[in-house]
């Protein structure tokens, strides 16, 4: 649980319901494909349309993904869960009921941990259950009528429900981002928010600290992290204003309008309150044997949380670095590949979180398209570490590597590629003391005044000498070495 | 051309004659189509498609010639209009589906016919070969299989312009029973050697009894429900209706088997040859007699016929064991809570959006729903939808639906208790013989009460069958019910067959004018 | 217990059935007749009894059968929409859906 950050003296209470479309080939209860964007109703088979006589048959891939999710967040996987029918009439709901899970969901409990700034947060999950998605109503182009496309009907969903543990819109967004990271990391959901693969509903209420939970309003279909924050902030202000004006909050479902930046109450479906849930007689209980759970556990990829802990333990990285580097699988893999070659974890971490990330953002590309291979970054860092080049010089080389097309750089070994660049750009540090001493002597002769001051005890005067020396060496002198030699010569 | 004897032949006899080329499938089909036309006054059939029927017959003849034919190749069959079919309209006896064409065949229809395929490439099951039977047409039933007199159909039968109840061939002023009334009437009148039926609370056993034929409802999950328009999903089960246990065994063997791709409730139990043990002796067979089936609710004529049959079983070496099924009476409220609850949800898909009837005039979406469903459904269906929606609604679920499911468990346990001391259970199918048309049509509850003896086995998912054992009031047939434990169909059919071999006078009797 | 006219109209709305006043009254009578025979059921002591939602679970080791995740259903839009009341450009048309 997190410490409350008050808004106008009110505590904000937020719970999330997230619908994650599972990345299966076929629908949850039929063998129709799930691909996005097909011609209307070309991917809605007889079962998806609920044609007379059709029956559901459960997709093993959807169950497997639910198990993966449960294991990823430390939930209990129900050995026996029940599918139930949620009954209501709506044109995008072909059977007049949605097959979902009600009393006994497949995933129970668990928690999601993440950082808000550098504060560690934990949000507890109530449950995650399997259900089928509905179709879509298109309101345009049909005078006075709506067109129904049922291609999406029957797409497997995992509905992930949290406790009302979040206390600010920032925390809510951070939770949503972490959850998004988890489902995409373990590969059960493509996470595409524009296409609706990851849809969040936020239950928002406010209360005086320590008071009873306030009446909540549910903001539906928050399909971007940006809108999520805006919508919650608006909703919180709206609720506080209502209460301050002496109005009670009515439980309601609201939609966020990105254009106005406001939330507006939906025309509530009649008797939405009475869904008449009952066990679906077409689907006997879903039984998950412990052996199956163990098999899935054994095949699971290392989770970001676990990987970050390993980075701290094995590479001695600060927790902040470890968390940042495990934001995406690709970034973590890039980091580890580079470290394996140059054995300089902290240097690699600095470069990946620094230059590499900066350039990726600037070019608006992802890790999958990074132009500088991990091997080349490792080679560059090797040269920094053996002080062949300075950090600043290295940035020049990095730019060259980033912008270089295959033609400009002979694709020989990474190290020779880097060395060739250092050579051709003349960025090699001057490590030959003889040459350096010659320069130092000239500079000392030309700056007798500083020498006097230094000898008189003004240590600052030394800087007045370093500058010109570096300048004379065209920046190739190794500053550490310069200081060392100076002190020696001045008998300090 | 004319084969006067064809329609009197059993499924077994026809299959043999066809295999020996004594008659062709086309000739057989033509003969039955003529006969159906001659007896259309019964109102048994609701859709025919001679072209499709003859095409199937030609295919059967080709397969017979090629030696690739299924076991029942060329034998005609009529399908209850609750099974969806591509070649015939499928209405479920409802105005809601008037003229509806399914894009696929029900699994049962496919298995009895050319083979499973559902009309589209659909996984392994597509390969499964069929029995090769030829579909004569679709037979009438109560709307969405809800009823026990077949008076709840909204479809005008072949030969009529307006909806007319199916008539009982033994007495056309009487009901054939329901909901598989068209199936029972067609078989009893020899308009078809066999028909499919479905049984949710007795819809195969009761019309079989009322029309003097033999029918069996197998263990729940034996036959695929895919393509069977759902009434109450946890109770619906398909089964064959014919004129002998021997025929039912042949038909059931073709009908049953897993449908892993299409029905999650179909059992993995492999298809079985139910004819194998037909000839086993009954010596030592323990027949349980539940005292609750012989209370004052049972009419004297039915009781007399059933008692006589039990005496005959003793003569065949069976031993009668008194047992108790203490919650028999409770099965009525329990069934009429559970079945409508499931039906209210199953029938929500009939909303005028994707298929079937849509009201002409409406103000908005909700109004379209309400008018469409008000116009599309008949009274009995509306009644059950209302009851079902009510018992599932907020605040009533525990008191009604959940309580009913708990008692359902007790009823299933009672049977297991009973089967400790007996091999199968015998009793009447219905308290009376077929009643007169219109007699109970204004009194739904009276209809419900008449289901008392068939409901317990349905609730437990047990196999049950009906065989003719005598005649009662008005010379109407009386049926006896045999109930077995799970997957004991072979035993039931064996017991029924032995009775029919020893006492052919009941199952071979024919109503007047159907010779 | 017995259902009131208000109950009937509430349920009719839940079930999306338009009932004429006389029809509604007739049905109220018939449904109440039915609930008269339900009363005996409510008296039964079912404490500790596990509901039997499905007969197959009464059979030994029955579990939900699962299907491999393979998309093999061909596009059958034409056939599937054959009996649709109103279709335009492949979409099912309905009176405007307001959200």
Coordinates of N, CA, C and O in Angstrom, one line a residue, chain B residues 195-199 203-206 208 213-219 222-223 237-242 244-245 247-253 255-256 274 462-467 482-484 487-494 496:
Chain B
X195 N -36.3 -42.2 -37.2 CA -36.2 -40.8 -37.1 C -35.3 -40.4 -35.9 O -35.1 -41.2 -35.0
X196 N -34.7 -39.2 -36.0 CA -34.0 -38.7 -34.8 C -34.9 -38.0 -33.9 O -35.9 -37.4 -34.4
X197 N -34.6 -38.0 -32.6 CA -35.4 -37.2 -31.7 C -34.4 -36.6 -30.7 O -33.2 -36.9 -30.8
X198 N -34.9 -35.7 -29.9 CA -34.1 -35.2 -28.8 C -34.9 -35.3 -27.5 O -36.1 -35.1 -27.6
X199 N -34.2 -35.5 -26.4 CA -34.8 -35.7 -25.2 C -34.2 -34.8 -24.1 O -33.0 -34.9 -23.8
X203 N -38.6 -36.0 -24.1 CA -39.1 -35.8 -25.4 C -38.8 -36.9 -26.5 O -39.3 -36.7 -27.6
X204 N -38.1 -37.9 -26.1 CA -38.0 -39.1 -27.0 C -38.9 -40.2 -26.4 O -39.7 -40.7 -27.1
X205 N -38.7 -40.4 -25.1 CA -39.4 -41.5 -24.4 C -40.9 -41.3 -24.4 O -41.7 -42.3 -24.7
X206 N -41.4 -40.1 -24.1 CA -42.9 -40.0 -24.0 C -43.6 -40.1 -25.4 O -44.6 -40.8 -25.5
X208 N -42.6 -41.6 -28.0 CA -42.4 -43.0 -28.4 C -43.5 -43.9 -27.7 O -44.2 -44.7 -28.4
X213 N -44.0 -46.8 -30.4 CA -42.7 -47.2 -31.0 C -41.6 -47.3 -29.9 O -41.9 -47.1 -28.7
X214 N -40.4 -47.5 -30.3 CA -39.3 -47.7 -29.4 C -38.3 -46.5 -29.6 O -38.0 -46.2 -30.8
X215 N -37.9 -46.0 -28.5 CA -36.9 -44.9 -28.6 C -36.0 -44.9 -27.4 O -36.3 -45.4 -26.3
X216 N -34.8 -44.4 -27.6 CA -33.8 -44.4 -26.5 C -33.1 -43.0 -26.5 O -32.7 -42.5 -27.5
X217 N -32.9 -42.5 -25.2 CA -32.1 -41.4 -24.9 C -30.9 -41.9 -24.3 O -30.9 -42.5 -23.2
X218 N -29.7 -41.8 -24.9 CA -28.5 -42.3 -24.4 C -28.0 -41.4 -23.2 O -28.6 -40.4 -22.9
X219 N -26.9 -41.9 -22.6 CA -26.3 -41.1 -21.5 C -25.9 -39.7 -22.0 O -25.5 -39.6 -23.2
X222 N -23.2 -38.8 -24.9 CA -22.9 -39.9 -25.9 C -23.0 -39.4 -27.3 O -22.1 -39.7 -28.2
X223 N -24.0 -38.6 -27.6 CA -24.2 -38.0 -29.0 C -23.9 -36.5 -29.0 O -24.2 -35.9 -28.0
X237 N -30.3 -34.2 -25.2 CA -29.6 -35.3 -25.7 C -30.3 -35.9 -26.9 O -31.5 -36.1 -26.8
X238 N -29.6 -36.2 -27.9 CA -30.2 -36.8 -29.1 C -30.3 -38.3 -28.9 O -29.6 -38.9 -28.2
X239 N -31.2 -38.9 -29.7 CA -31.4 -40.3 -29.6 C -32.3 -40.8 -30.8 O -33.0 -40.0 -31.4
X240 N -32.2 -42.1 -31.1 CA -33.0 -42.6 -32.2 C -34.4 -43.1 -31.8 O -34.6 -43.4 -30.7
X241 N -35.3 -43.0 -32.8 CA -36.7 -43.5 -32.6 C -37.0 -44.4 -33.8 O -36.8 -44.0 -34.9
X242 N -37.4 -45.6 -33.5 CA -37.7 -46.6 -34.5 C -38.8 -47.6 -34.0 O -39.4 -47.3 -33.0
X244 N -38.2 -50.9 -33.3 CA -37.8 -52.0 -32.4 C -36.5 -51.6 -31.7 O -35.8 -50.7 -32.2
X245 N -36.2 -52.3 -30.7 CA -34.9 -52.1 -30.0 C -33.7 -52.5 -30.9 O -32.7 -51.8 -30.9
X247 N -33.5 -52.1 -34.1 CA -33.2 -50.9 -35.0 C -32.6 -49.8 -34.2 O -31.6 -49.1 -34.7
X248 N -33.1 -49.5 -33.0 CA -32.5 -48.5 -32.2 C -31.0 -48.7 -31.9 O -30.2 -47.8 -31.9
X249 N -30.7 -50.0 -31.7 CA -29.3 -50.3 -31.5 C -28.4 -50.0 -32.7 O -27.3 -49.4 -32.6
X250 N -28.9 -50.3 -33.9 CA -28.2 -50.0 -35.1 C -28.0 -48.5 -35.3 O -26.9 -48.0 -35.6
X251 N -29.1 -47.8 -35.0 CA -29.1 -46.3 -35.2 C -28.2 -45.6 -34.2 O -27.4 -44.7 -34.5
X252 N -28.3 -46.1 -32.9 CA -27.5 -45.5 -31.9 C -26.0 -45.7 -32.1 O -25.2 -44.8 -31.9
X253 N -25.7 -46.9 -32.6 CA -24.2 -47.1 -32.9 C -23.7 -46.1 -33.9 O -22.6 -45.7 -33.8
X255 N -25.0 -43.1 -34.4 CA -25.2 -41.7 -33.9 C -24.2 -41.3 -32.9 O -23.8 -40.1 -32.9
X256 N -23.7 -42.2 -32.1 CA -22.9 -41.8 -30.9 C -21.4 -41.7 -31.3 O -21.0 -42.2 -32.4
X274 N -23.8 -51.3 -30.3 CA -24.9 -51.5 -29.4 C -25.7 -52.8 -29.7 O -26.5 -53.2 -29.0
X462 N -28.8 -39.9 -17.1 CA -28.8 -41.3 -17.3 C -29.5 -41.7 -18.6 O -30.4 -41.0 -19.1
X463 N -29.1 -42.9 -19.2 CA -29.8 -43.3 -20.4 C -31.2 -43.9 -20.0 O -31.3 -44.5 -18.9
X464 N -32.1 -43.6 -20.9 CA -33.5 -44.2 -20.6 C -34.1 -44.5 -22.0 O -33.8 -43.9 -23.0
X465 N -35.0 -45.5 -22.0 CA -35.7 -45.8 -23.2 C -37.1 -46.2 -23.0 O -37.6 -46.3 -21.8
X466 N -37.9 -46.2 -24.1 CA -39.3 -46.5 -24.0 C -39.6 -47.6 -25.0 O -39.1 -47.5 -26.1
X467 N -40.3 -48.6 -24.6 CA -40.7 -49.7 -25.5 C -42.2 -49.9 -25.3 O -42.7 -49.8 -24.2
X482 N -37.3 -48.0 -19.4 CA -36.2 -48.7 -18.8 C -35.1 -47.6 -18.6 O -34.8 -46.9 -19.5
X483 N -34.6 -47.5 -17.4 CA -33.5 -46.6 -17.1 C -32.3 -47.4 -16.6 O -32.4 -48.3 -15.8
X484 N -31.1 -47.0 -17.2 CA -29.9 -47.7 -16.8 C -28.9 -46.8 -16.2 O -29.1 -45.6 -16.2
X487 N -23.7 -45.0 -19.4 CA -23.1 -45.8 -20.4 C -23.6 -47.3 -20.5 O -22.9 -48.1 -21.0
X488 N -24.8 -47.5 -20.0 CA -25.3 -48.9 -20.0 C -26.3 -49.1 -21.1 O -27.2 -50.0 -21.0
X489 N -26.2 -48.3 -22.2 CA -27.2 -48.4 -23.3 C -27.4 -49.8 -23.8 O -28.5 -50.3 -24.1
X490 N -26.2 -50.5 -24.0 CA -26.2 -51.8 -24.5 C -27.1 -52.8 -23.7 O -27.9 -53.6 -24.2
X491 N -27.0 -52.6 -22.4 CA -27.8 -53.4 -21.5 C -29.3 -53.1 -21.7 O -30.2 -54.0 -21.7
X492 N -29.7 -51.8 -21.7 CA -31.1 -51.4 -21.9 C -31.6 -52.0 -23.2 O -32.7 -52.6 -23.2
X493 N -30.9 -51.9 -24.3 CA -31.3 -52.4 -25.6 C -31.5 -53.9 -25.6 O -32.4 -54.4 -26.2
X494 N -30.5 -54.5 -24.9 CA -30.6 -56.0 -24.8 C -31.9 -56.4 -24.0 O -32.6 -57.3 -24.5
X496 N -34.7 -54.7 -23.7 CA -35.8 -54.4 -24.6 C -36.0 -55.4 -25.7 O -37.1 -55.8 -26.0

